[in-house]
Amino acid sequence: MTLLELAQAVLLLAGCFFYAIGTLGLFRFPDTLTRIHALTKVDNLGLGLIVLGLLPFAAHLAAAAKLLLIWLLALAASATAAHLVALAVRQQQEGNPHDD
Amino acid sequence: MLRFLAVLLVWWILTDGEASALAFGVGVAVLVMLVSAVLFPRSGYRLVWYRVPGFLWFFVVQSAVAGLDVARRLLAPSLPIAPGLRALTVHLPEGAPRWLLANVLSLLPGTLSVRLQDNQLLMHCLDTGMPLEAQVRQAERRVAALFGVDTGVAL
Protein backbone atom coordinates (compact mmCIF):
# COMPACT_ATOMS: atom_id res chain seq x y z
CA MET A 1 0.00 0.00 0.00
CA THR A 2 1.53 3.26 -1.05
CA LEU A 3 1.31 6.44 0.94
CA LEU A 4 -1.17 7.89 -1.55
CA GLU A 5 -3.46 4.90 -1.21
CA LEU A 6 -3.28 5.18 2.55
CA ALA A 7 -4.20 8.87 2.41
CA GLN A 8 -7.11 8.02 0.09
CA ALA A 9 -8.36 5.31 2.42
CA VAL A 10 -8.25 7.71 5.36
CA LEU A 11 -10.09 10.42 3.39
CA LEU A 12 -12.80 8.06 2.17
CA LEU A 13 -13.34 6.51 5.59
CA ALA A 14 -13.44 9.93 7.23
CA GLY A 15 -16.00 11.02 4.62
CA CYS A 16 -18.24 8.04 5.41
CA PHE A 17 -17.76 8.71 9.12
CA PHE A 18 -19.06 12.25 8.75
CA TYR A 19 -22.03 11.08 6.69
CA ALA A 20 -22.89 8.70 9.53
CA ILE A 21 -22.63 11.55 12.03
CA GLY A 22 -24.86 13.73 9.86
CA THR A 23 -27.50 11.01 10.01
CA LEU A 24 -26.99 10.71 13.76
CA GLY A 25 -27.96 14.36 13.90
CA LEU A 26 -31.43 13.48 12.61
CA PHE A 27 -31.95 11.42 15.76
CA ARG A 28 -30.17 13.50 18.36
CA PHE A 29 -31.21 17.05 17.47
CA PRO A 30 -34.56 18.17 18.85
CA ASP A 31 -36.28 19.95 15.92
CA THR A 32 -36.30 20.44 12.17
CA LEU A 33 -34.13 23.53 12.11
CA THR A 34 -31.30 22.05 14.16
CA ARG A 35 -31.49 18.86 12.09
CA ILE A 36 -30.91 20.89 8.94
CA HIS A 37 -27.69 22.17 10.50
CA ALA A 38 -26.52 18.59 10.94
CA LEU A 39 -27.51 17.42 7.47
CA THR A 40 -26.12 20.32 5.47
CA LYS A 41 -22.88 21.04 7.28
CA VAL A 42 -21.72 17.58 8.30
CA ASP A 43 -22.74 15.92 5.02
CA ASN A 44 -20.96 18.62 3.04
CA LEU A 45 -17.80 17.87 4.96
CA GLY A 46 -18.30 14.17 4.29
CA LEU A 47 -18.80 14.75 0.57
CA GLY A 48 -15.80 17.09 0.46
CA LEU A 49 -13.56 14.44 2.00
CA ILE A 50 -14.84 11.73 -0.35
CA VAL A 51 -14.31 13.94 -3.41
CA LEU A 52 -10.82 14.78 -2.16
CA GLY A 53 -10.14 11.08 -1.70
CA LEU A 54 -11.37 10.22 -5.21
CA LEU A 55 -9.55 13.03 -7.05
CA PRO A 56 -6.20 11.20 -7.38
CA PHE A 57 -8.13 8.20 -8.80
CA ALA A 58 -9.63 10.28 -11.61
CA ALA A 59 -8.65 8.86 -14.99
CA HIS A 60 -8.10 12.25 -16.64
CA LEU A 61 -8.58 15.97 -16.15
CA ALA A 62 -12.23 16.02 -17.23
CA ALA A 63 -13.12 13.26 -14.78
CA ALA A 64 -11.47 15.18 -11.94
CA ALA A 65 -13.28 18.34 -12.98
CA LYS A 66 -16.53 16.38 -12.98
CA LEU A 67 -15.96 15.39 -9.36
CA LEU A 68 -15.41 19.04 -8.42
CA LEU A 69 -18.55 19.98 -10.37
CA ILE A 70 -20.56 17.39 -8.42
CA TRP A 71 -19.23 18.81 -5.18
CA LEU A 72 -20.10 22.37 -6.21
CA LEU A 73 -23.60 21.34 -7.31
CA ALA A 74 -24.22 19.46 -4.06
CA LEU A 75 -23.08 22.49 -2.06
CA ALA A 76 -25.38 24.86 -3.93
CA ALA A 77 -28.28 22.40 -3.75
CA SER A 78 -27.90 21.76 -0.03
CA ALA A 79 -27.59 25.46 0.82
CA THR A 80 -30.70 26.26 -1.23
CA ALA A 81 -32.68 23.28 0.06
CA ALA A 82 -31.70 24.07 3.67
CA HIS A 83 -32.87 27.64 3.22
CA LEU A 84 -36.19 26.59 1.67
CA VAL A 85 -36.96 24.01 4.35
CA ALA A 86 -36.04 26.52 7.08
CA LEU A 87 -38.29 29.13 5.48
CA ALA A 88 -41.19 26.66 5.29
CA VAL A 89 -40.74 25.72 8.95
CA ARG A 90 -40.65 29.37 9.96
CA GLN A 91 -43.82 30.17 8.03
CA GLN A 92 -45.58 27.21 9.59
CA GLN A 93 -44.54 28.41 13.04
CA GLU A 94 -45.94 31.81 12.27
CA GLY A 95 -49.15 30.18 11.11
CA ASN A 96 -49.16 32.18 7.91
CA PRO A 97 -48.12 29.93 5.05
CA HIS A 98 -48.68 32.45 2.26
CA ASP A 99 -46.77 35.34 3.73
CA ASP A 100 -43.39 36.05 2.27
CA MET B 1 -19.14 35.35 -24.05
CA LEU B 2 -17.89 34.40 -20.59
CA ARG B 3 -21.17 32.60 -20.02
CA PHE B 4 -20.73 30.70 -23.28
CA LEU B 5 -17.22 29.58 -22.31
CA ALA B 6 -18.41 28.50 -18.86
CA VAL B 7 -21.24 26.43 -20.37
CA LEU B 8 -18.84 24.91 -22.90
CA LEU B 9 -16.46 24.01 -20.08
CA VAL B 10 -19.27 22.22 -18.23
CA TRP B 11 -20.12 20.36 -21.44
CA TRP B 12 -16.51 19.34 -21.83
CA ILE B 13 -16.50 18.05 -18.25
CA LEU B 14 -19.79 16.18 -18.64
CA THR B 15 -18.63 14.43 -21.80
CA ASP B 16 -15.36 13.42 -20.13
CA GLY B 17 -13.40 15.57 -22.55
CA GLU B 18 -14.62 13.58 -25.56
CA ALA B 19 -13.42 15.48 -28.64
CA SER B 20 -16.06 14.11 -31.03
CA ALA B 21 -18.85 15.52 -28.84
CA LEU B 22 -17.41 19.01 -28.90
CA ALA B 23 -19.06 20.22 -32.13
CA PHE B 24 -22.48 19.25 -30.82
CA GLY B 25 -21.54 20.81 -27.50
CA VAL B 26 -20.89 24.19 -29.10
CA GLY B 27 -24.47 24.18 -30.43
CA VAL B 28 -25.84 23.16 -27.04
CA ALA B 29 -23.73 25.79 -25.30
CA VAL B 30 -25.12 28.53 -27.54
CA LEU B 31 -28.70 27.48 -26.74
CA VAL B 32 -28.04 27.17 -23.01
CA MET B 33 -26.34 30.55 -23.01
CA LEU B 34 -29.41 32.15 -24.65
CA VAL B 35 -31.80 30.49 -22.20
CA SER B 36 -29.67 31.47 -19.21
CA ALA B 37 -29.42 35.06 -20.44
CA VAL B 38 -33.23 35.22 -20.46
CA LEU B 39 -33.69 33.47 -17.10
CA PHE B 40 -30.85 35.22 -15.28
CA PRO B 41 -30.25 38.65 -16.75
CA ARG B 42 -27.00 40.39 -15.92
CA SER B 43 -27.10 41.46 -12.32
CA GLY B 44 -24.85 44.45 -12.82
CA TYR B 45 -22.32 43.00 -10.40
CA ARG B 46 -19.04 41.59 -11.52
CA LEU B 47 -16.79 39.27 -9.61
CA VAL B 48 -13.32 40.54 -8.89
CA TRP B 49 -11.52 37.61 -10.47
CA TYR B 50 -8.29 37.73 -8.53
CA ARG B 51 -10.27 37.55 -5.28
CA VAL B 52 -12.12 34.34 -6.26
CA PRO B 53 -9.39 31.92 -5.03
CA GLY B 54 -9.16 33.70 -1.67
CA PHE B 55 -12.92 33.59 -1.27
CA LEU B 56 -13.05 29.90 -2.17
CA TRP B 57 -10.30 29.14 0.32
CA PHE B 58 -12.14 31.08 3.04
CA PHE B 59 -15.33 29.20 2.19
CA VAL B 60 -13.80 25.73 2.07
CA VAL B 61 -11.95 26.19 5.37
CA GLN B 62 -14.97 27.69 7.11
CA SER B 63 -17.40 25.05 5.84
CA ALA B 64 -15.03 22.32 7.07
CA VAL B 65 -14.95 24.07 10.45
CA ALA B 66 -18.77 24.15 10.33
CA GLY B 67 -18.97 20.39 9.73
CA LEU B 68 -16.49 19.64 12.51
CA ASP B 69 -18.32 21.99 14.85
CA VAL B 70 -21.69 20.27 14.36
CA ALA B 71 -20.07 16.82 14.53
CA ARG B 72 -18.36 17.72 17.80
CA ARG B 73 -21.62 18.89 19.33
CA LEU B 74 -23.44 15.79 18.12
CA LEU B 75 -20.89 13.42 19.59
CA ALA B 76 -20.80 15.13 22.98
CA PRO B 77 -23.09 13.24 25.36
CA SER B 78 -24.52 16.48 26.77
CA LEU B 79 -25.50 17.76 23.27
CA PRO B 80 -24.23 21.34 23.84
CA ILE B 81 -26.53 23.40 21.65
CA ALA B 82 -28.55 26.53 22.37
CA PRO B 83 -30.62 27.04 19.20
CA GLY B 84 -32.41 30.27 18.51
CA LEU B 85 -33.29 32.86 15.89
CA ARG B 86 -31.33 36.02 15.25
CA ALA B 87 -32.18 38.93 12.97
CA LEU B 88 -29.41 41.00 11.42
CA THR B 89 -29.19 43.96 9.11
CA VAL B 90 -27.25 43.20 5.94
CA HIS B 91 -25.10 46.00 4.56
CA LEU B 92 -24.56 44.47 1.12
CA PRO B 93 -26.43 45.83 -1.89
CA GLU B 94 -29.49 44.01 -3.17
CA GLY B 95 -29.20 41.18 -5.66
CA ALA B 96 -26.34 38.76 -6.18
CA PRO B 97 -24.11 39.88 -3.25
CA ARG B 98 -26.92 39.57 -0.69
CA TRP B 99 -28.04 36.29 -2.13
CA LEU B 100 -24.53 34.87 -2.06
CA LEU B 101 -24.09 35.95 1.57
CA ALA B 102 -27.32 34.21 2.62
CA ASN B 103 -26.32 30.98 0.89
CA VAL B 104 -22.75 31.03 2.15
CA LEU B 105 -23.93 31.67 5.72
CA SER B 106 -26.05 28.52 5.54
CA LEU B 107 -22.84 26.52 5.17
CA LEU B 108 -20.74 28.43 7.70
CA PRO B 109 -20.41 27.43 11.36
CA GLY B 110 -23.57 27.76 13.43
CA THR B 111 -25.74 29.76 11.05
CA LEU B 112 -28.61 28.93 8.71
CA SER B 113 -30.34 31.57 6.59
CA VAL B 114 -34.08 31.40 7.09
CA ARG B 115 -35.38 34.51 5.41
CA LEU B 116 -33.93 37.43 3.53
CA GLN B 117 -36.39 40.30 3.37
CA ASP B 118 -34.99 43.56 2.05
CA ASN B 119 -31.89 44.06 4.16
CA GLN B 120 -33.15 42.02 7.11
CA LEU B 121 -31.66 38.57 7.37
CA LEU B 122 -33.30 36.12 9.74
CA MET B 123 -30.94 33.34 10.77
CA HIS B 124 -31.33 30.20 12.78
CA CYS B 125 -28.33 29.62 15.02
CA LEU B 126 -27.22 26.33 16.47
CA ASP B 127 -25.60 28.00 19.46
CA THR B 128 -26.70 31.53 20.24
CA GLY B 129 -23.70 31.86 22.55
CA MET B 130 -21.30 31.91 19.58
CA PRO B 131 -19.88 35.24 18.35
CA LEU B 132 -22.35 35.20 15.47
CA GLU B 133 -22.35 38.88 14.65
CA ALA B 134 -18.58 38.87 14.14
CA GLN B 135 -18.83 35.80 11.88
CA VAL B 136 -21.54 37.29 9.73
CA ARG B 137 -19.62 40.56 9.39
CA GLN B 138 -16.52 38.66 8.35
CA ALA B 139 -18.45 36.74 5.70
CA GLU B 140 -20.06 40.00 4.60
CA ARG B 141 -16.65 41.65 4.19
CA ARG B 142 -15.49 38.70 2.09
CA VAL B 143 -18.54 38.85 -0.18
CA ALA B 144 -18.21 42.63 -0.52
CA ALA B 145 -14.55 42.24 -1.52
CA LEU B 146 -15.44 39.46 -3.98
CA PHE B 147 -17.91 41.70 -5.81
CA GLY B 148 -15.78 44.80 -5.33
CA VAL B 149 -18.69 46.66 -3.74
CA ASP B 150 -18.71 49.11 -0.89
CA THR B 151 -21.02 48.27 2.00
CA GLY B 152 -21.34 51.93 2.88
CA VAL B 153 -20.39 51.37 6.52
CA ALA B 154 -17.16 50.67 8.32
CA LEU B 155 -17.39 46.97 9.06
Tab-separated table of C-alpha atoms in Angstrom, chain B residues 26-114:
chain	number	residue	atom	x	y	z
B	26	VAL	CA	-20.889	24.190	-29.103
B	27	GLY	CA	-24.465	24.181	-30.428
B	28	VAL	CA	-25.845	23.156	-27.042
B	29	ALA	CA	-23.730	25.795	-25.297
B	30	VAL	CA	-25.118	28.528	-27.542
B	31	LEU	CA	-28.697	27.482	-26.740
B	32	VAL	CA	-28.037	27.166	-23.008
B	33	MET	CA	-26.341	30.553	-23.012
B	34	LEU	CA	-29.406	32.153	-24.649
B	35	VAL	CA	-31.796	30.494	-22.201
B	36	SER	CA	-29.674	31.473	-19.213
B	37	ALA	CA	-29.424	35.055	-20.436
B	38	VAL	CA	-33.231	35.222	-20.460
B	39	LEU	CA	-33.687	33.472	-17.105
B	40	PHE	CA	-30.848	35.215	-15.279
B	41	PRO	CA	-30.253	38.655	-16.752
B	42	ARG	CA	-26.997	40.393	-15.925
B	43	SER	CA	-27.103	41.462	-12.319
B	44	GLY	CA	-24.851	44.454	-12.824
B	45	TYR	CA	-22.316	43.001	-10.403
B	46	ARG	CA	-19.040	41.592	-11.517
B	47	LEU	CA	-16.787	39.274	-9.613
B	48	VAL	CA	-13.324	40.537	-8.894
B	49	TRP	CA	-11.518	37.613	-10.472
B	50	TYR	CA	-8.294	37.733	-8.527
B	51	ARG	CA	-10.272	37.548	-5.281
B	52	VAL	CA	-12.116	34.345	-6.259
B	53	PRO	CA	-9.395	31.918	-5.027
B	54	GLY	CA	-9.164	33.699	-1.665
B	55	PHE	CA	-12.915	33.588	-1.272
B	56	LEU	CA	-13.046	29.903	-2.174
B	57	TRP	CA	-10.299	29.140	0.316
B	58	PHE	CA	-12.141	31.075	3.037
B	59	PHE	CA	-15.334	29.204	2.188
B	60	VAL	CA	-13.797	25.729	2.073
B	61	VAL	CA	-11.953	26.190	5.374
B	62	GLN	CA	-14.974	27.688	7.106
B	63	SER	CA	-17.398	25.047	5.841
B	64	ALA	CA	-15.031	22.322	7.068
B	65	VAL	CA	-14.950	24.074	10.452
B	66	ALA	CA	-18.767	24.149	10.334
B	67	GLY	CA	-18.973	20.394	9.732
B	68	LEU	CA	-16.491	19.642	12.506
B	69	ASP	CA	-18.323	21.985	14.851
B	70	VAL	CA	-21.686	20.271	14.360
B	71	ALA	CA	-20.068	16.820	14.532
B	72	ARG	CA	-18.356	17.722	17.804
B	73	ARG	CA	-21.624	18.893	19.330
B	74	LEU	CA	-23.436	15.792	18.122
B	75	LEU	CA	-20.886	13.416	19.594
B	76	ALA	CA	-20.798	15.127	22.984
B	77	PRO	CA	-23.094	13.238	25.360
B	78	SER	CA	-24.520	16.480	26.768
B	79	LEU	CA	-25.498	17.759	23.270
B	80	PRO	CA	-24.226	21.336	23.836
B	81	ILE	CA	-26.529	23.405	21.650
B	82	ALA	CA	-28.550	26.530	22.367
B	83	PRO	CA	-30.621	27.038	19.197
B	84	GLY	CA	-32.414	30.272	18.514
B	85	LEU	CA	-33.287	32.862	15.894
B	86	ARG	CA	-31.326	36.023	15.248
B	87	ALA	CA	-32.176	38.927	12.967
B	88	LEU	CA	-29.412	41.003	11.423
B	89	THR	CA	-29.192	43.958	9.106
B	90	VAL	CA	-27.245	43.197	5.937
B	91	HIS	CA	-25.103	45.998	4.557
B	92	LEU	CA	-24.559	44.467	1.123
B	93	PRO	CA	-26.430	45.834	-1.893
B	94	GLU	CA	-29.489	44.011	-3.170
B	95	GLY	CA	-29.205	41.181	-5.657
B	96	ALA	CA	-26.341	38.761	-6.175
B	97	PRO	CA	-24.111	39.883	-3.248
B	98	ARG	CA	-26.917	39.567	-0.689
B	99	TRP	CA	-28.042	36.287	-2.134
B	100	LEU	CA	-24.526	34.867	-2.059
B	101	LEU	CA	-24.086	35.949	1.567
B	102	ALA	CA	-27.317	34.208	2.618
B	103	ASN	CA	-26.320	30.981	0.886
B	104	VAL	CA	-22.747	31.032	2.152
B	105	LEU	CA	-23.931	31.672	5.715
B	106	SER	CA	-26.051	28.515	5.543
B	107	LEU	CA	-22.844	26.522	5.170
B	108	LEU	CA	-20.740	28.435	7.700
B	109	PRO	CA	-20.410	27.433	11.359
B	110	GLY	CA	-23.571	27.757	13.430
B	111	THR	CA	-25.738	29.763	11.050
B	112	LEU	CA	-28.605	28.928	8.706
B	113	SER	CA	-30.337	31.566	6.591
B	114	VAL	CA	-34.079	31.400	7.093
